[in-house]
Amino acid sequence: MAENGTDCDQRRIGMIKEQHNGNFTDSPLLSERKRRDREERLNIVLWKQPLVTLQYFFLETLINFKEWTIKLWHRRSILVSLLLTLAVLTATYYIEGTHQQYVRYMEKKFFWCAYWVGLGILSSVGLGTGLHTFLLYLGPHIASVTLAAYECNSVNFPEPPYPDQIICPDEGTTEGSISLWAIISKVRLEACMWGAGTAIGELPPYFMARAARLSGAEPDDEEYQEFEEMLEHAETAQDFASRAKLAVQNLVQKVGFFGILACASIPNPLFDLAGITCGHFLVPFWTFFGATLIGKAVIKMHIQKLFVIITFSKHIVEQMVSLIGAIPSVGPSLQKPFQEYLEAQRIKLHHRADSGVPQGENWLSWMFEKLVIVMVCYFILSIINSMAQSYAKRLQQKMYSEEKTK
């Protein structure tokens, strides 16, 4: 049954491409031209063609703004409802009363959750390259909470300043009373919100492939075109990458909900293909998104969280610092900055920011801050380049359309 479905899909793909491209679909000339156009688009980057890239970026931004404005106008009833809801919430926020303590609490939780959901979306959706927000934000946050929990023997950090700053509570606790479950519970909300954000970021490939299947048109997306070519050459695939992609596609197509759940629950660079597969084979939205949300926000997130907590537990960190010092010749010089950093963190945990204790800066923290800045700048540059290349593809497709009408 699945084989017949795949054969039908392959015949449908061929028919669509013939209708879309005319009689020259399989001609080497057209393939060569598409290859040259792709190479030309890839050269539109800020460090090669800065003026052209910026011009195309602004034009693509204006087109996207126009398209979104039209979509909002067509859904103006929903927009009006949202504006009315926002007006009610704004009035509730500014009117004085006994409800203000709950308003402040909800405001704090909302922005805290929105912050981590946004970072999760940035990590997943990518726009050409994902910002690795787990390595840059969530991972260091979990590591900081873990180190503080073992130093303070408690996770009841004073709020405020937590989560902006972690300091030990005033009440004393028994040495060794902190548990792994207590640390997991402390960072569960932000970790699950980040995982939910990554699940939301997986929706664009799904919607793109689903819309293409329902409309019968060939979408403006190279990953989807690669997926269709993979279906066409499924029987002759020999390399490991193609077989891995086919394995993901078959797992999702045949197993359904639990196949998607399995792909989403482990670190899987091919999960974008799972989203395209689900959209292409018209898997129901809640089946796809439900399995993705459970896999990423619950199962995968707890696996990653446990790994970070165990890695940064007190005895593991002390052993790693000792092993660094055991490296011949350079060991002691490498060990010293790590020891200074850990000691500075311990001092900071036991003193408030306004207590007059000098706050020194370690070169490790300085390097990490600069790394974050570099990664964010690269992500912004990649967005500019990607949008400029999208506008270049619009121009190339317009040229194709004009040639076909002649």
Tab-separated table of C-alpha atoms in Angstrom, residues 191-365:
chain	number	residue	atom	x	y	z
A	191	ALA	CA	13.520	24.604	29.477
A	192	CYS	CA	10.005	23.545	28.431
A	193	MET	CA	9.256	27.004	27.003
A	194	TRP	CA	12.456	26.849	24.946
A	195	GLY	CA	11.482	23.383	23.714
A	196	ALA	CA	7.993	24.632	22.808
A	197	GLY	CA	9.629	27.443	20.820
A	198	THR	CA	11.703	24.960	18.821
A	199	ALA	CA	8.500	22.996	18.078
A	200	ILE	CA	6.798	26.172	16.784
A	201	GLY	CA	9.853	26.847	14.616
A	202	GLU	CA	9.340	23.500	12.854
A	203	LEU	CA	5.931	24.564	11.483
A	204	PRO	CA	7.029	26.570	8.365
A	205	PRO	CA	8.383	23.489	6.466
A	206	TYR	CA	5.183	21.597	7.334
A	207	PHE	CA	2.835	24.358	6.117
A	208	MET	CA	4.913	24.966	2.991
A	209	ALA	CA	4.860	21.299	1.954
A	210	ARG	CA	1.154	20.902	2.816
A	211	ALA	CA	0.171	23.973	0.769
A	212	ALA	CA	2.254	22.726	-2.166
A	213	ARG	CA	0.589	19.294	-2.068
A	214	LEU	CA	-2.935	20.705	-1.863
A	215	SER	CA	-2.425	23.324	-4.591
A	216	GLY	CA	-0.410	21.092	-6.923
A	217	ALA	CA	2.103	23.885	-7.501
A	218	GLU	CA	5.860	23.640	-7.133
A	219	PRO	CA	6.853	25.749	-4.092
A	220	ASP	CA	9.638	28.302	-3.962
A	221	ASP	CA	11.772	26.209	-1.646
A	222	GLU	CA	14.933	24.270	-2.453
A	223	GLU	CA	14.533	21.850	0.479
A	224	TYR	CA	11.133	20.780	-0.840
A	225	GLN	CA	12.541	20.359	-4.358
A	226	GLU	CA	15.317	18.209	-2.872
A	227	PHE	CA	12.649	16.155	-1.070
A	228	GLU	CA	10.764	15.553	-4.334
A	229	GLU	CA	13.985	14.549	-6.115
A	230	MET	CA	14.709	12.151	-3.248
A	231	LEU	CA	11.291	10.506	-3.756
A	232	GLU	CA	11.982	10.182	-7.482
A	233	HIS	CA	15.345	8.466	-6.914
A	234	ALA	CA	14.370	6.510	-3.780
A	235	GLU	CA	15.217	3.109	-5.248
A	236	THR	CA	18.685	4.112	-6.512
A	237	ALA	CA	19.891	6.022	-3.415
A	238	GLN	CA	23.319	4.753	-2.345
A	239	ASP	CA	25.035	7.378	-0.164
A	240	PHE	CA	24.574	7.454	3.604
A	241	ALA	CA	22.925	10.913	3.697
A	242	SER	CA	20.237	9.912	1.197
A	243	ARG	CA	19.553	6.622	3.006
A	244	ALA	CA	19.271	8.489	6.334
A	245	LYS	CA	16.779	10.940	4.838
A	246	LEU	CA	14.763	8.088	3.348
A	247	ALA	CA	14.781	6.304	6.721
A	248	VAL	CA	13.337	9.416	8.403
A	249	GLN	CA	10.752	9.803	5.641
A	250	ASN	CA	9.676	6.134	5.877
A	251	LEU	CA	9.532	6.240	9.696
A	252	VAL	CA	7.307	9.310	9.709
A	253	GLN	CA	5.107	8.086	6.840
A	254	LYS	CA	4.534	4.541	8.119
A	255	VAL	CA	4.534	4.932	11.923
A	256	GLY	CA	2.742	8.288	12.098
A	257	PHE	CA	2.440	9.958	15.516
A	258	PHE	CA	5.007	7.775	17.265
A	259	GLY	CA	7.431	8.063	14.342
A	260	ILE	CA	7.276	11.858	14.548
A	261	LEU	CA	7.625	11.620	18.342
A	262	ALA	CA	10.740	9.448	17.989
A	263	CYS	CA	12.338	11.878	15.513
A	264	ALA	CA	11.538	14.906	17.706
A	265	SER	CA	12.718	13.309	20.970
A	266	ILE	CA	16.388	12.986	20.009
A	267	PRO	CA	18.891	15.504	18.603
A	268	ASN	CA	18.104	15.093	14.915
A	269	PRO	CA	19.476	17.435	12.212
A	270	LEU	CA	17.107	15.846	9.670
A	271	PHE	CA	13.901	16.820	11.522
A	272	ASP	CA	13.153	19.547	8.930
A	273	LEU	CA	12.682	16.647	6.511
A	274	ALA	CA	10.127	15.139	8.910
A	275	GLY	CA	8.137	18.382	8.764
A	276	ILE	CA	8.244	18.416	4.963
A	277	THR	CA	7.265	14.733	4.856
A	278	CYS	CA	4.275	15.292	7.163
A	279	GLY	CA	3.090	18.256	5.092
A	280	HIS	CA	3.581	16.408	1.811
A	281	PHE	CA	1.618	13.343	2.946
A	282	LEU	CA	-1.095	15.553	4.545
A	283	VAL	CA	-0.531	14.367	8.105
A	284	PRO	CA	-3.119	16.190	10.312
A	285	PHE	CA	-1.755	19.341	11.928
A	286	TRP	CA	-2.380	18.282	15.535
A	287	THR	CA	-0.787	14.891	14.914
A	288	PHE	CA	2.391	16.568	13.669
A	289	PHE	CA	2.489	19.474	16.113
A	290	GLY	CA	1.365	17.405	19.115
A	291	ALA	CA	4.086	14.800	18.586
A	292	THR	CA	6.677	17.511	17.902
A	293	LEU	CA	5.701	19.495	20.997
A	294	ILE	CA	5.790	16.457	23.305
A	295	GLY	CA	9.064	15.254	21.803
A	296	LYS	CA	10.912	18.572	21.895
A	297	ALA	CA	9.418	20.337	24.943
A	298	VAL	CA	9.183	17.289	27.247
A	299	ILE	CA	11.312	14.296	26.253
A	300	LYS	CA	14.249	15.888	24.405
A	301	MET	CA	14.339	18.850	26.775
A	302	HIS	CA	14.685	16.628	29.843
A	303	ILE	CA	17.478	14.658	28.149
A	304	GLN	CA	19.431	17.853	27.368
A	305	LYS	CA	18.684	19.287	30.811
A	306	LEU	CA	19.926	16.164	32.601
A	307	PHE	CA	23.115	16.183	30.523
A	308	VAL	CA	23.916	19.806	31.455
A	309	ILE	CA	23.044	19.353	35.155
A	310	ILE	CA	25.154	16.199	35.499
A	311	THR	CA	28.054	17.771	33.571
A	312	PHE	CA	28.094	20.864	35.816
A	313	SER	CA	27.473	19.096	39.124
A	314	LYS	CA	30.030	20.000	41.787
A	315	HIS	CA	32.148	16.836	41.785
A	316	ILE	CA	32.233	16.588	37.967
A	317	VAL	CA	33.405	20.214	37.640
A	318	GLU	CA	36.106	19.695	40.261
A	319	GLN	CA	37.311	16.561	38.455
A	320	MET	CA	37.418	18.369	35.098
A	321	VAL	CA	39.447	21.249	36.572
A	322	SER	CA	41.838	18.719	38.136
A	323	LEU	CA	42.217	16.921	34.793
A	324	ILE	CA	43.025	20.225	33.075
A	325	GLY	CA	45.781	20.807	35.634
A	326	ALA	CA	47.218	17.353	34.881
A	327	ILE	CA	47.973	18.268	31.242
A	328	PRO	CA	51.775	18.302	30.830
A	329	SER	CA	53.503	21.707	30.538
A	330	VAL	CA	50.436	23.894	29.920
A	331	GLY	CA	48.115	22.321	32.523
A	332	PRO	CA	48.688	24.687	35.459
A	333	SER	CA	48.445	27.810	33.282
A	334	LEU	CA	45.167	26.556	31.761
A	335	GLN	CA	43.812	25.491	35.149
A	336	LYS	CA	44.328	28.867	36.819
A	337	PRO	CA	41.663	30.895	34.911
A	338	PHE	CA	39.078	28.162	35.496
A	339	GLN	CA	39.822	28.142	39.237
A	340	GLU	CA	39.651	31.950	39.361
A	341	TYR	CA	36.344	31.941	37.505
A	342	LEU	CA	34.769	29.360	39.839
A	343	GLU	CA	36.047	31.212	42.907
A	344	ALA	CA	34.654	34.508	41.595
A	345	GLN	CA	31.294	32.834	41.021
A	346	ARG	CA	31.283	31.475	44.593
A	347	ILE	CA	32.025	34.941	46.006
A	348	LYS	CA	29.306	36.489	43.851
A	349	LEU	CA	26.745	33.918	45.036
A	350	HIS	CA	27.261	34.868	48.680
A	351	HIS	CA	27.184	38.659	48.215
A	352	ARG	CA	24.580	40.941	46.758
A	353	ALA	CA	25.514	43.321	43.954
A	354	ASP	CA	25.172	46.370	46.242
A	355	SER	CA	27.262	44.940	49.087
A	356	GLY	CA	30.457	46.710	48.006
A	357	VAL	CA	32.325	43.561	46.980
A	358	PRO	CA	34.419	44.267	43.849
A	359	GLN	CA	33.117	42.479	40.780
A	360	GLY	CA	36.135	41.364	38.757
A	361	GLU	CA	35.881	40.062	35.211
A	362	ASN	CA	37.465	36.792	34.221
A	363	TRP	CA	38.793	36.319	30.695
A	364	LEU	CA	36.600	33.213	30.277
A	365	SER	CA	33.414	35.221	30.866
